[in-house]
Amino acid sequence: MKVVINISLKEGVLDPEGQAIKTSLSNLGFKNFSDVRTGKQIILNFKKIDENEAILATKKMCEDLLVNTVIETYKINVLKD
Amino acid sequence: MKVVINISLKEGVLDPEGQAIKTSLSNLGFKNFSDVRTGKQIILNFKKIDENEAILATKKMCEDLLVNTVIETYKINVLKD
């Protein structure tokens, strides 16, 4: 079972990478947007496991290691095989 | 209109960040998965634009700047307001 974690900066937290991308795109002529934000994606390939168990384990991993909850938020999506 | 670009390494390309995350999680006691992959997410906030135009423009941005198509693949999702 695949679990996808999308980690992004909280609203209001400065995103320098997004700013840099916006500037570069604007230099290439793409100027039609107000904002660019970036995030990380982590895909876990679980061995045989119950869906609820997988979500619980993933939440714990996020809180313990993967996400800096002071400035980042995360969303967990389960992709069924 | 929000357009989300998910960029990930192609199958078979070594993912050292994913390996490091797997090792760290394993050290914390989470050993129940076969594989960890990482990716990037870029969220573009378009000003008023037609959906098809937005997708075309985003594809061009990916090919021109955002994605290294030799080792990476990308998926474009449109989130309607």
PDB file of C-alpha atoms in Angstrom:
ATOM      1  CA  MET A   1       0.000   0.000   0.000  1.00  0.00           C
ATOM      2  CA  LYS A   2       1.324   3.405  -0.956  1.00  0.00           C
ATOM      3  CA  VAL A   3       0.981   6.343   1.409  1.00  0.00           C
ATOM      4  CA  VAL A   4       1.751   9.811   0.073  1.00  0.00           C
ATOM      5  CA  ILE A   5       2.705  12.610   2.469  1.00  0.00           C
ATOM      6  CA  ASN A   6       2.532  16.160   1.121  1.00  0.00           C
ATOM      7  CA  ILE A   7       4.464  18.598   3.288  1.00  0.00           C
ATOM      8  CA  SER A   8       4.137  22.326   2.699  1.00  0.00           C
ATOM      9  CA  LEU A   9       5.033  25.510   4.506  1.00  0.00           C
ATOM     10  CA  LYS A  10       2.230  27.047   6.564  1.00  0.00           C
ATOM     11  CA  GLU A  11       0.434  30.086   5.172  1.00  0.00           C
ATOM     12  CA  GLY A  12       2.404  33.192   6.057  1.00  0.00           C
ATOM     13  CA  VAL A  13       5.774  31.433   6.295  1.00  0.00           C
ATOM     14  CA  LEU A  14       8.215  32.889   3.778  1.00  0.00           C
ATOM     15  CA  ASP A  15       9.005  30.513   0.906  1.00  0.00           C
ATOM     16  CA  PRO A  16      12.320  31.633  -0.655  1.00  0.00           C
ATOM     17  CA  GLU A  17      12.424  28.673  -3.063  1.00  0.00           C
ATOM     18  CA  GLY A  18       8.976  29.594  -4.372  1.00  0.00           C
ATOM     19  CA  GLN A  19      10.063  33.218  -4.735  1.00  0.00           C
ATOM     20  CA  ALA A  20      13.128  32.139  -6.726  1.00  0.00           C
ATOM     21  CA  ILE A  21      11.001  29.961  -9.005  1.00  0.00           C
ATOM     22  CA  LYS A  22       8.578  32.832  -9.525  1.00  0.00           C
ATOM     23  CA  THR A  23      11.428  35.182 -10.489  1.00  0.00           C
ATOM     24  CA  SER A  24      12.967  32.628 -12.881  1.00  0.00           C
ATOM     25  CA  LEU A  25       9.610  31.898 -14.544  1.00  0.00           C
ATOM     26  CA  SER A  26       8.943  35.601 -14.835  1.00  0.00           C
ATOM     27  CA  ASN A  27      12.328  36.046 -16.566  1.00  0.00           C
ATOM     28  CA  LEU A  28      11.248  33.364 -19.055  1.00  0.00           C
ATOM     29  CA  GLY A  29       8.062  35.302 -19.807  1.00  0.00           C
ATOM     30  CA  PHE A  30       5.576  33.493 -17.549  1.00  0.00           C
ATOM     31  CA  LYS A  31       4.125  36.319 -15.528  1.00  0.00           C
ATOM     32  CA  ASN A  32       0.499  35.298 -15.197  1.00  0.00           C
ATOM     33  CA  PHE A  33       0.441  34.166 -11.573  1.00  0.00           C
ATOM     34  CA  SER A  34       0.230  35.778  -8.192  1.00  0.00           C
ATOM     35  CA  ASP A  35       2.100  33.287  -6.091  1.00  0.00           C
ATOM     36  CA  VAL A  36       4.329  30.200  -6.228  1.00  0.00           C
ATOM     37  CA  ARG A  37       4.671  27.855  -3.242  1.00  0.00           C
ATOM     38  CA  THR A  38       6.809  24.764  -2.907  1.00  0.00           C
ATOM     39  CA  GLY A  39       6.495  21.603  -0.884  1.00  0.00           C
ATOM     40  CA  LYS A  40       7.918  18.154  -0.374  1.00  0.00           C
ATOM     41  CA  GLN A  41       6.380  14.816  -1.162  1.00  0.00           C
ATOM     42  CA  ILE A  42       7.320  11.567   0.551  1.00  0.00           C
ATOM     43  CA  ILE A  43       5.940   8.266  -0.719  1.00  0.00           C
ATOM     44  CA  LEU A  44       6.023   5.282   1.632  1.00  0.00           C
ATOM     45  CA  ASN A  45       5.557   1.803   0.210  1.00  0.00           C
ATOM     46  CA  PHE A  46       4.115  -0.199   3.087  1.00  0.00           C
ATOM     47  CA  LYS A  47       4.325  -3.959   3.290  1.00  0.00           C
ATOM     48  CA  LYS A  48       1.054  -5.754   4.093  1.00  0.00           C
ATOM     49  CA  ILE A  49      -0.715  -3.472   6.557  1.00  0.00           C
ATOM     50  CA  ASP A  50      -4.236  -2.355   7.419  1.00  0.00           C
ATOM     51  CA  GLU A  51      -5.216   1.077   6.045  1.00  0.00           C
ATOM     52  CA  ASN A  52      -5.985   2.609   9.453  1.00  0.00           C
ATOM     53  CA  GLU A  53      -2.761   1.253  10.917  1.00  0.00           C
ATOM     54  CA  ALA A  54      -0.832   2.724   7.989  1.00  0.00           C
ATOM     55  CA  ILE A  55      -2.385   6.156   8.521  1.00  0.00           C
ATOM     56  CA  LEU A  56      -1.695   6.079  12.261  1.00  0.00           C
ATOM     57  CA  ALA A  57       1.914   4.983  11.735  1.00  0.00           C
ATOM     58  CA  THR A  58       2.405   7.662   9.084  1.00  0.00           C
ATOM     59  CA  LYS A  59       1.021  10.375  11.391  1.00  0.00           C
ATOM     60  CA  LYS A  60       3.468   9.316  14.088  1.00  0.00           C
ATOM     61  CA  MET A  61       6.363   9.381  11.592  1.00  0.00           C
ATOM     62  CA  CYS A  62       5.370  12.891  10.505  1.00  0.00           C
ATOM     63  CA  GLU A  63       5.187  14.210  14.057  1.00  0.00           C
ATOM     64  CA  ASP A  64       8.390  12.455  15.165  1.00  0.00           C
ATOM     65  CA  LEU A  65      10.682  13.042  12.212  1.00  0.00           C
ATOM     66  CA  LEU A  66       9.406  14.096   8.833  1.00  0.00           C
ATOM     67  CA  VAL A  67       7.590  17.368   9.492  1.00  0.00           C
ATOM     68  CA  ASN A  68       8.690  20.496  11.324  1.00  0.00           C
ATOM     69  CA  THR A  69       5.257  21.236  12.749  1.00  0.00           C
ATOM     70  CA  VAL A  70       6.265  24.749  13.791  1.00  0.00           C
ATOM     71  CA  ILE A  71       6.416  25.988  10.199  1.00  0.00           C
ATOM     72  CA  GLU A  72       5.055  23.106   8.102  1.00  0.00           C
ATOM     73  CA  THR A  73       1.741  21.324   7.616  1.00  0.00           C
ATOM     74  CA  TYR A  74       1.159  17.912   6.084  1.00  0.00           C
ATOM     75  CA  LYS A  75      -1.536  15.903   4.350  1.00  0.00           C
ATOM     76  CA  ILE A  76      -1.647  12.127   4.169  1.00  0.00           C
ATOM     77  CA  ASN A  77      -3.209  10.320   1.194  1.00  0.00           C
ATOM     78  CA  VAL A  78      -3.534   6.572   0.856  1.00  0.00           C
ATOM     79  CA  LEU A  79      -3.228   5.097  -2.640  1.00  0.00           C
ATOM     80  CA  LYS A  80      -4.738   1.638  -2.745  1.00  0.00           C
ATOM     81  CA  ASP A  81      -2.973  -0.979  -4.832  1.00  0.00           C
TER      82      ASP A  81
ATOM     83  CA  MET B   1      -6.842  28.859 -10.203  1.00  0.00           C
ATOM     84  CA  LYS B   2      -4.310  26.629  -8.467  1.00  0.00           C
ATOM     85  CA  VAL B   3      -2.147  24.250 -10.449  1.00  0.00           C
ATOM     86  CA  VAL B   4      -0.149  21.634  -8.546  1.00  0.00           C
ATOM     87  CA  ILE B   5       2.950  20.093 -10.134  1.00  0.00           C
ATOM     88  CA  ASN B   6       4.268  16.896  -8.559  1.00  0.00           C
ATOM     89  CA  ILE B   7       7.829  16.145  -9.618  1.00  0.00           C
ATOM     90  CA  SER B   8       9.396  12.801  -8.773  1.00  0.00           C
ATOM     91  CA  LEU B   9      12.444  10.828  -9.800  1.00  0.00           C
ATOM     92  CA  LYS B  10      11.889   8.238 -12.534  1.00  0.00           C
ATOM     93  CA  GLU B  11      11.684   4.583 -11.533  1.00  0.00           C
ATOM     94  CA  GLY B  12      15.179   3.159 -11.288  1.00  0.00           C
ATOM     95  CA  VAL B  13      16.862   6.474 -10.531  1.00  0.00           C
ATOM     96  CA  LEU B  14      18.623   6.315  -7.160  1.00  0.00           C
ATOM     97  CA  ASP B  15      16.895   8.407  -4.474  1.00  0.00           C
ATOM     98  CA  PRO B  16      19.464   9.089  -1.726  1.00  0.00           C
ATOM     99  CA  GLU B  17      17.083  11.354   0.225  1.00  0.00           C
ATOM    100  CA  GLY B  18      14.490   8.585   0.315  1.00  0.00           C
ATOM    101  CA  GLN B  19      17.158   6.114   1.436  1.00  0.00           C
ATOM    102  CA  ALA B  20      18.202   8.450   4.258  1.00  0.00           C
ATOM    103  CA  ILE B  21      14.586   8.861   5.379  1.00  0.00           C
ATOM    104  CA  LYS B  22      14.109   5.090   5.312  1.00  0.00           C
ATOM    105  CA  THR B  23      17.204   4.585   7.480  1.00  0.00           C
ATOM    106  CA  SER B  24      16.145   7.273   9.963  1.00  0.00           C
ATOM    107  CA  LEU B  25      12.604   5.892  10.237  1.00  0.00           C
ATOM    108  CA  SER B  26      14.010   2.411  10.671  1.00  0.00           C
ATOM    109  CA  ASN B  27      16.200   3.691  13.531  1.00  0.00           C
ATOM    110  CA  LEU B  28      13.031   5.067  15.164  1.00  0.00           C
ATOM    111  CA  GLY B  29      11.400   1.645  14.946  1.00  0.00           C
ATOM    112  CA  PHE B  30       9.334   2.054  11.764  1.00  0.00           C
ATOM    113  CA  LYS B  31      10.483  -0.874   9.667  1.00  0.00           C
ATOM    114  CA  ASN B  32       7.277  -1.949   7.950  1.00  0.00           C
ATOM    115  CA  PHE B  33       7.927  -0.655   4.432  1.00  0.00           C
ATOM    116  CA  SER B  34       9.843  -1.742   1.401  1.00  0.00           C
ATOM    117  CA  ASP B  35      10.665   1.590  -0.144  1.00  0.00           C
ATOM    118  CA  VAL B  36      10.634   5.349   0.444  1.00  0.00           C
ATOM    119  CA  ARG B  37      10.667   7.817  -2.457  1.00  0.00           C
ATOM    120  CA  THR B  38      10.742  11.597  -2.345  1.00  0.00           C
ATOM    121  CA  GLY B  39       9.515  14.278  -4.683  1.00  0.00           C
ATOM    122  CA  LYS B  40       8.922  17.985  -5.026  1.00  0.00           C
ATOM    123  CA  GLN B  41       5.656  19.843  -5.207  1.00  0.00           C
ATOM    124  CA  ILE B  42       5.221  23.248  -6.832  1.00  0.00           C
ATOM    125  CA  ILE B  43       1.924  25.103  -6.489  1.00  0.00           C
ATOM    126  CA  LEU B  44       1.204  27.890  -8.978  1.00  0.00           C
ATOM    127  CA  ASN B  45      -1.546  30.371  -8.220  1.00  0.00           C
ATOM    128  CA  PHE B  46      -2.703  31.584 -11.620  1.00  0.00           C
ATOM    129  CA  LYS B  47      -4.507  34.852 -12.141  1.00  0.00           C
ATOM    130  CA  LYS B  48      -7.682  34.641 -14.253  1.00  0.00           C
ATOM    131  CA  ILE B  49      -6.924  32.053 -16.917  1.00  0.00           C
ATOM    132  CA  ASP B  50      -8.689  29.312 -18.850  1.00  0.00           C
ATOM    133  CA  GLU B  51      -8.045  25.773 -17.545  1.00  0.00           C
ATOM    134  CA  ASN B  52      -6.579  24.447 -20.812  1.00  0.00           C
ATOM    135  CA  GLU B  53      -4.354  27.489 -21.175  1.00  0.00           C
ATOM    136  CA  ALA B  54      -3.131  26.990 -17.598  1.00  0.00           C
ATOM    137  CA  ILE B  55      -2.255  23.349 -18.263  1.00  0.00           C
ATOM    138  CA  LEU B  56      -0.443  24.215 -21.513  1.00  0.00           C
ATOM    139  CA  ALA B  57       1.517  27.022 -19.844  1.00  0.00           C
ATOM    140  CA  THR B  58       2.409  24.757 -16.914  1.00  0.00           C
ATOM    141  CA  LYS B  59       3.638  22.001 -19.256  1.00  0.00           C
ATOM    142  CA  LYS B  60       5.881  24.522 -21.003  1.00  0.00           C
ATOM    143  CA  MET B  61       7.236  25.748 -17.645  1.00  0.00           C
ATOM    144  CA  CYS B  62       8.005  22.182 -16.607  1.00  0.00           C
ATOM    145  CA  GLU B  63       9.841  21.373 -19.823  1.00  0.00           C
ATOM    146  CA  ASP B  64      11.715  24.689 -19.905  1.00  0.00           C
ATOM    147  CA  LEU B  65      12.738  25.114 -16.283  1.00  0.00           C
ATOM    148  CA  LEU B  66      11.124  23.174 -13.483  1.00  0.00           C
ATOM    149  CA  VAL B  67      11.750  19.544 -14.380  1.00  0.00           C
ATOM    150  CA  ASN B  68      14.927  17.733 -15.345  1.00  0.00           C
ATOM    151  CA  THR B  69      13.228  15.410 -17.816  1.00  0.00           C
ATOM    152  CA  VAL B  70      16.276  13.142 -18.038  1.00  0.00           C
ATOM    153  CA  ILE B  71      15.778  11.815 -14.520  1.00  0.00           C
ATOM    154  CA  GLU B  72      12.434  13.235 -13.374  1.00  0.00           C
ATOM    155  CA  THR B  73       8.767  12.862 -14.298  1.00  0.00           C
ATOM    156  CA  TYR B  74       5.929  15.223 -13.454  1.00  0.00           C
ATOM    157  CA  LYS B  75       2.181  15.251 -13.023  1.00  0.00           C
ATOM    158  CA  ILE B  76      -0.020  18.316 -13.309  1.00  0.00           C
ATOM    159  CA  ASN B  77      -3.245  18.640 -11.308  1.00  0.00           C
ATOM    160  CA  VAL B  78      -5.650  21.551 -11.522  1.00  0.00           C
ATOM    161  CA  LEU B  79      -7.459  22.564  -8.321  1.00  0.00           C
ATOM    162  CA  LYS B  80     -10.531  24.593  -9.142  1.00  0.00           C
ATOM    163  CA  ASP B  81     -11.374  27.505  -6.849  1.00  0.00           C
TER     164      ASP B  81
END
